[in-house]
Amino acid sequence: MFTIGDFARHGRVSARMLRHYDAIGLLRPARTDPFSGYRHYAAAQLAQLNRIIALKDLGFTLQQVQEILEDRVSTEELRGMLTLRQAELEAAMAASAARLAQVEARLRSIESEGHMPSQDVIVKSIPAVRVAELTATAAGYEPEHISPVISPLYDELFKRLEAAGVTPTGPGIAYYEDAPEGDGAILVHAGVTVAAGPQPGQDFEIVDLPAIERAATIVHRGPMDAIVPTAQNLARWIDAGDHRSAGYAREVNLECPADREKWVTELQEPLA
């Protein structure tokens, strides 16, 4: 048996927390001295404490923890619950990180207001190109709507290309258009350059993107969640030169290493 202080030390919790768990019936001592009221715990109770702390740290209330434990959840069931909750928290963390990146991008745009773009803008012609692509609809053109749609599209596209024995011959090219349903929805095309033609049974599209006679191009370095300052620099350049945009910019993935901070993407905005 351990005193409450020793058990707290071994469980990496506070004695005050153990007293609270005792008071609400979540973790009773193995024995309480009838005269002194001192609590004593058995080493076997560490397993119960571990379950309580794991569930609490994953966002369950103490009442929910108690209900889960009283249902005599098996180790396998508990592992499944914790794995699911872990995935939810990881997704929330990823979403928060993306929002932070977008806030930082907006701040950079605000800081650069009134200045001409520091990146070089080049007007050039873009040749026609053949891509294999998958398409889906995003709720809007904002990064927080595009990123959750386009990333899974590319993951799935490369799986399907490999299964079909089609090897990309050039960079990925994403392009956008207004969705037929309107309300700001965007049709997202996740494509990659290929030389192959369409074949029966393919579960992806082969599309020939037309040439762009005149495109204003700018290079963005970093993750696509932080694209706003670069895109707005391009917009300021177009406006300052009395040019007129003729549609959404294509995004050509020049370099896509595992570290997204090192991505290099060229924006190609058609000019009227």
Short mmCIF file of C-alpha atoms in Angstrom, two decimals:
data_model
loop_
_atom_site.label_atom_id
_atom_site.label_comp_id
_atom_site.label_asym_id
_atom_site.label_seq_id
_atom_site.Cartn_x
_atom_site.Cartn_y
_atom_site.Cartn_z
CA MET A 1 0.00 0.00 0.00
CA PHE A 2 1.03 3.57 -0.68
CA THR A 3 0.14 6.73 1.18
CA ILE A 4 -1.72 9.28 -0.89
CA GLY A 5 1.50 11.28 -1.28
CA ASP A 6 3.48 8.28 -2.51
CA PHE A 7 0.71 7.18 -4.85
CA ALA A 8 0.43 10.71 -6.24
CA ARG A 9 4.17 10.76 -6.89
CA HIS A 10 4.13 7.42 -8.69
CA GLY A 11 1.06 8.42 -10.71
CA ARG A 12 2.50 11.85 -11.58
CA VAL A 13 -0.58 13.62 -10.23
CA SER A 14 -1.28 15.82 -7.22
CA ALA A 15 -2.61 14.57 -3.89
CA ARG A 16 -5.30 17.24 -4.15
CA MET A 17 -6.47 15.68 -7.42
CA LEU A 18 -6.65 12.25 -5.79
CA ARG A 19 -8.74 13.68 -2.94
CA HIS A 20 -11.12 15.17 -5.50
CA TYR A 21 -11.38 11.87 -7.37
CA ASP A 22 -12.19 10.18 -4.07
CA ALA A 23 -14.84 12.78 -3.22
CA ILE A 24 -16.70 12.30 -6.52
CA GLY A 25 -16.33 8.51 -6.45
CA LEU A 26 -14.05 8.33 -9.49
CA LEU A 27 -11.07 6.68 -7.77
CA ARG A 28 -11.57 5.48 -4.22
CA PRO A 29 -8.58 4.56 -2.02
CA ALA A 30 -7.99 0.86 -1.53
CA ARG A 31 -8.21 1.51 2.20
CA THR A 32 -8.99 4.47 4.42
CA ASP A 33 -7.83 4.42 8.03
CA PRO A 34 -11.01 4.64 10.15
CA PHE A 35 -9.25 6.60 12.90
CA SER A 36 -6.90 8.96 11.07
CA GLY A 37 -8.78 9.18 7.77
CA TYR A 38 -5.51 8.61 5.89
CA ARG A 39 -5.97 7.22 2.42
CA HIS A 40 -3.95 4.27 1.13
CA TYR A 41 -3.71 3.07 -2.46
CA ALA A 42 -2.59 -0.15 -4.12
CA ALA A 43 -0.16 -0.26 -7.05
CA ALA A 44 -2.86 -2.00 -9.09
CA GLN A 45 -4.87 1.24 -8.97
CA LEU A 46 -2.30 2.97 -11.17
CA ALA A 47 -3.99 1.29 -14.16
CA GLN A 48 -7.29 2.95 -13.25
CA LEU A 49 -5.54 6.28 -12.69
CA ASN A 50 -3.85 6.05 -16.08
CA ARG A 51 -7.23 5.55 -17.77
CA ILE A 52 -8.72 8.53 -15.96
CA ILE A 53 -5.84 10.86 -16.85
CA ALA A 54 -5.71 9.70 -20.49
CA LEU A 55 -9.43 10.26 -20.98
CA LYS A 56 -9.36 13.63 -19.19
CA ASP A 57 -6.36 14.83 -21.21
CA LEU A 58 -8.19 13.93 -24.40
CA GLY A 59 -11.01 16.30 -23.54
CA PHE A 60 -13.57 14.09 -21.76
CA THR A 61 -15.26 15.60 -18.69
CA LEU A 62 -14.85 13.79 -15.37
CA GLN A 63 -18.51 12.79 -15.55
CA GLN A 64 -17.92 11.28 -18.99
CA VAL A 65 -14.81 9.53 -17.70
CA GLN A 66 -16.81 8.03 -14.85
CA GLU A 67 -19.54 6.82 -17.19
CA ILE A 68 -16.96 5.27 -19.52
CA LEU A 69 -15.17 3.45 -16.71
CA GLU A 70 -18.38 2.29 -15.06
CA ASP A 71 -19.37 0.68 -18.36
CA ARG A 72 -16.34 -1.59 -17.87
CA VAL A 73 -14.78 -0.60 -21.17
CA SER A 74 -12.26 -3.19 -22.35
CA THR A 75 -8.66 -2.30 -23.10
CA GLU A 76 -9.30 -2.69 -26.83
CA GLU A 77 -12.43 -0.51 -26.72
CA LEU A 78 -10.60 2.11 -24.69
CA ARG A 79 -7.70 2.08 -27.14
CA GLY A 80 -10.13 2.59 -29.99
CA MET A 81 -11.82 5.50 -28.21
CA LEU A 82 -8.48 7.13 -27.42
CA THR A 83 -7.22 6.63 -30.97
CA LEU A 84 -10.34 8.30 -32.37
CA ARG A 85 -10.07 11.18 -29.92
CA GLN A 86 -6.38 11.54 -30.71
CA ALA A 87 -7.17 11.81 -34.41
CA GLU A 88 -9.80 14.47 -33.68
CA LEU A 89 -7.33 16.51 -31.63
CA GLU A 90 -4.63 16.18 -34.29
CA ALA A 91 -7.08 17.39 -36.91
CA ALA A 92 -8.03 20.33 -34.70
CA MET A 93 -4.35 21.16 -34.19
CA ALA A 94 -3.72 21.01 -37.92
CA ALA A 95 -6.70 23.29 -38.56
CA SER A 96 -5.45 25.74 -35.93
CA ALA A 97 -1.97 25.72 -37.45
CA ALA A 98 -3.46 26.41 -40.88
CA ARG A 99 -5.52 29.30 -39.48
CA LEU A 100 -2.41 30.75 -37.85
CA ALA A 101 -0.57 30.53 -41.17
CA GLN A 102 -3.44 32.33 -42.87
CA VAL A 103 -3.46 35.07 -40.19
CA GLU A 104 0.29 35.52 -40.67
CA ALA A 105 -0.23 35.73 -44.43
CA ARG A 106 -2.90 38.40 -44.02
CA LEU A 107 -0.60 40.36 -41.69
CA ARG A 108 2.15 40.25 -44.29
CA SER A 109 -0.31 41.55 -46.86
CA ILE A 110 -1.28 44.40 -44.55
CA GLU A 111 2.36 45.25 -43.90
CA SER A 112 3.08 45.40 -47.64
CA GLU A 113 0.16 47.71 -48.44
CA GLY A 114 1.29 50.73 -50.42
CA HIS A 115 4.42 49.01 -51.67
CA MET A 116 5.09 47.53 -55.05
CA PRO A 117 5.72 43.79 -55.04
CA SER A 118 9.21 42.76 -54.01
CA GLN A 119 9.03 39.60 -56.13
CA ASP A 120 9.64 39.76 -59.87
CA VAL A 121 6.52 39.58 -62.04
CA ILE A 122 7.14 38.24 -65.52
CA VAL A 123 4.70 38.34 -68.41
CA LYS A 124 5.08 35.32 -70.65
CA SER A 125 3.15 32.92 -72.83
CA ILE A 126 2.23 29.54 -71.38
CA PRO A 127 2.13 26.58 -73.78
CA ALA A 128 -0.71 24.09 -73.82
CA VAL A 129 -0.19 21.19 -71.45
CA ARG A 130 -1.81 17.80 -70.86
CA VAL A 131 -2.71 16.87 -67.28
CA ALA A 132 -4.30 13.98 -65.45
CA GLU A 133 -6.66 15.39 -62.87
CA LEU A 134 -9.30 14.88 -60.23
CA THR A 135 -11.91 17.52 -59.46
CA ALA A 136 -13.97 18.48 -56.43
CA THR A 137 -15.91 21.48 -55.15
CA ALA A 138 -14.74 23.82 -52.39
CA ALA A 139 -17.05 26.18 -50.51
CA GLY A 140 -14.94 29.19 -51.47
CA TYR A 141 -11.61 30.43 -52.80
CA GLU A 142 -10.18 31.17 -49.37
CA PRO A 143 -7.16 29.05 -48.35
CA GLU A 144 -9.16 27.49 -45.50
CA HIS A 145 -11.64 26.14 -48.07
CA ILE A 146 -9.17 25.18 -50.80
CA SER A 147 -6.51 23.35 -48.75
CA PRO A 148 -8.80 20.68 -47.22
CA VAL A 149 -10.11 19.86 -50.70
CA ILE A 150 -7.01 19.95 -52.88
CA SER A 151 -4.62 18.00 -50.64
CA PRO A 152 -6.79 14.82 -50.55
CA LEU A 153 -7.38 15.20 -54.29
CA TYR A 154 -3.66 15.05 -55.00
CA ASP A 155 -3.15 12.12 -52.61
CA GLU A 156 -5.88 10.18 -54.38
CA LEU A 157 -4.73 11.22 -57.85
CA PHE A 158 -1.20 9.88 -57.37
CA LYS A 159 -2.58 6.59 -56.03
CA ARG A 160 -4.79 6.18 -59.09
CA LEU A 161 -2.00 7.11 -61.50
CA GLU A 162 0.29 4.52 -59.93
CA ALA A 163 -2.43 1.87 -60.13
CA ALA A 164 -2.97 2.73 -63.81
CA GLY A 165 0.76 2.67 -64.57
CA VAL A 166 0.78 6.34 -65.58
CA THR A 167 3.94 8.28 -64.68
CA PRO A 168 3.81 12.08 -64.33
CA THR A 169 6.11 13.85 -66.78
CA GLY A 170 6.08 17.31 -65.24
CA PRO A 171 4.84 19.45 -62.36
CA GLY A 172 1.51 19.47 -60.67
CA ILE A 173 -0.87 22.13 -61.96
CA ALA A 174 -3.89 23.24 -59.97
CA TYR A 175 -6.51 25.46 -61.55
CA TYR A 176 -9.88 26.81 -60.55
CA GLU A 177 -13.21 27.95 -61.92
CA ASP A 178 -16.53 29.06 -60.53
CA ALA A 179 -18.71 26.08 -59.65
CA PRO A 180 -22.04 25.75 -61.47
CA GLU A 181 -23.99 25.91 -58.19
CA GLY A 182 -22.75 29.46 -57.55
CA ASP A 183 -22.79 30.98 -54.02
CA GLY A 184 -19.03 31.45 -54.22
CA ALA A 185 -18.32 27.73 -54.61
CA ILE A 186 -15.15 26.85 -56.52
CA LEU A 187 -14.43 23.91 -58.78
CA VAL A 188 -10.95 22.70 -57.77
CA HIS A 189 -8.88 20.85 -60.38
CA ALA A 190 -5.86 18.99 -58.99
CA GLY A 191 -3.75 18.00 -61.97
CA VAL A 192 -0.29 16.77 -62.84
CA THR A 193 1.49 16.87 -66.20
CA VAL A 194 1.36 13.58 -68.15
CA ALA A 195 2.08 12.39 -71.67
CA ALA A 196 -0.44 9.54 -71.69
CA GLY A 197 -3.78 9.73 -73.44
CA PRO A 198 -7.15 8.72 -72.01
CA GLN A 199 -7.80 4.99 -71.74
CA PRO A 200 -11.00 3.05 -71.07
CA GLY A 201 -11.63 2.41 -67.39
CA GLN A 202 -9.43 5.21 -66.07
CA ASP A 203 -10.74 6.67 -62.82
CA PHE A 204 -9.25 10.09 -63.49
CA GLU A 205 -9.57 12.63 -66.30
CA ILE A 206 -7.01 13.43 -68.99
CA VAL A 207 -7.38 17.10 -69.93
CA ASP A 208 -5.52 19.33 -72.38
CA LEU A 209 -5.17 22.75 -70.79
CA PRO A 210 -5.13 25.46 -73.45
CA ALA A 211 -2.20 27.76 -73.96
CA ILE A 212 -2.26 31.17 -72.29
CA GLU A 213 -1.12 33.86 -74.70
CA ARG A 214 -0.17 36.34 -71.99
CA ALA A 215 0.13 35.45 -68.32
CA ALA A 216 1.46 37.51 -65.43
CA THR A 217 3.56 35.10 -63.37
CA ILE A 218 5.09 35.32 -59.91
CA VAL A 219 6.90 32.74 -57.76
CA HIS A 220 5.60 31.91 -54.29
CA ARG A 221 7.92 30.27 -51.78
CA GLY A 222 6.34 28.47 -48.85
CA PRO A 223 3.14 26.61 -48.06
CA MET A 224 0.00 27.29 -50.05
CA ASP A 225 -1.82 28.31 -46.86
CA ALA A 226 0.39 31.42 -46.97
CA ILE A 227 -0.28 32.27 -50.62
CA VAL A 228 -2.29 35.45 -49.98
CA PRO A 229 0.60 38.00 -49.88
CA THR A 230 2.11 36.66 -53.10
CA ALA A 231 -1.25 36.58 -54.87
CA GLN A 232 -2.02 40.13 -53.76
CA ASN A 233 1.41 41.33 -54.86
CA LEU A 234 0.56 39.96 -58.28
CA ALA A 235 -2.82 41.73 -58.18
CA ARG A 236 -1.17 45.06 -57.31
CA TRP A 237 1.27 44.65 -60.20
CA ILE A 238 -1.55 43.90 -62.63
CA ASP A 239 -3.50 46.95 -61.49
CA ALA A 240 -0.48 49.28 -61.49
CA GLY A 241 0.30 48.33 -65.09
CA ASP A 242 -3.30 48.87 -66.25
CA HIS A 243 -3.56 45.20 -67.16
CA ARG A 244 -6.78 43.23 -66.81
CA SER A 245 -7.06 39.81 -65.27
CA ALA A 246 -8.79 37.18 -67.40
CA GLY A 247 -9.50 34.57 -64.74
CA TYR A 248 -8.14 32.52 -61.87
CA ALA A 249 -4.39 31.95 -61.70
CA ARG A 250 -3.01 28.49 -62.31
CA GLU A 251 -0.71 27.15 -59.60
CA VAL A 252 2.29 25.24 -60.95
CA ASN A 253 4.14 23.22 -58.31
CA LEU A 254 7.80 23.69 -59.22
CA GLU A 255 9.19 22.11 -56.04
CA CYS A 256 7.21 20.11 -53.47
CA PRO A 257 9.57 18.63 -50.83
CA ALA A 258 8.22 17.08 -47.62
CA ASP A 259 8.83 20.37 -45.80
CA ARG A 260 6.04 22.60 -47.09
CA GLU A 261 7.96 25.69 -46.01
CA LYS A 262 10.30 24.91 -48.91
CA TRP A 263 7.61 24.58 -51.58
CA VAL A 264 8.07 26.67 -54.72
CA THR A 265 4.94 27.49 -56.72
CA GLU A 266 4.47 29.68 -59.77
CA LEU A 267 1.21 31.58 -60.12
CA GLN A 268 0.16 32.10 -63.74
CA GLU A 269 -2.66 34.62 -64.06
CA PRO A 270 -4.06 35.10 -67.59
CA LEU A 271 -4.23 38.66 -68.87
CA ALA A 272 -6.92 39.97 -71.20
#
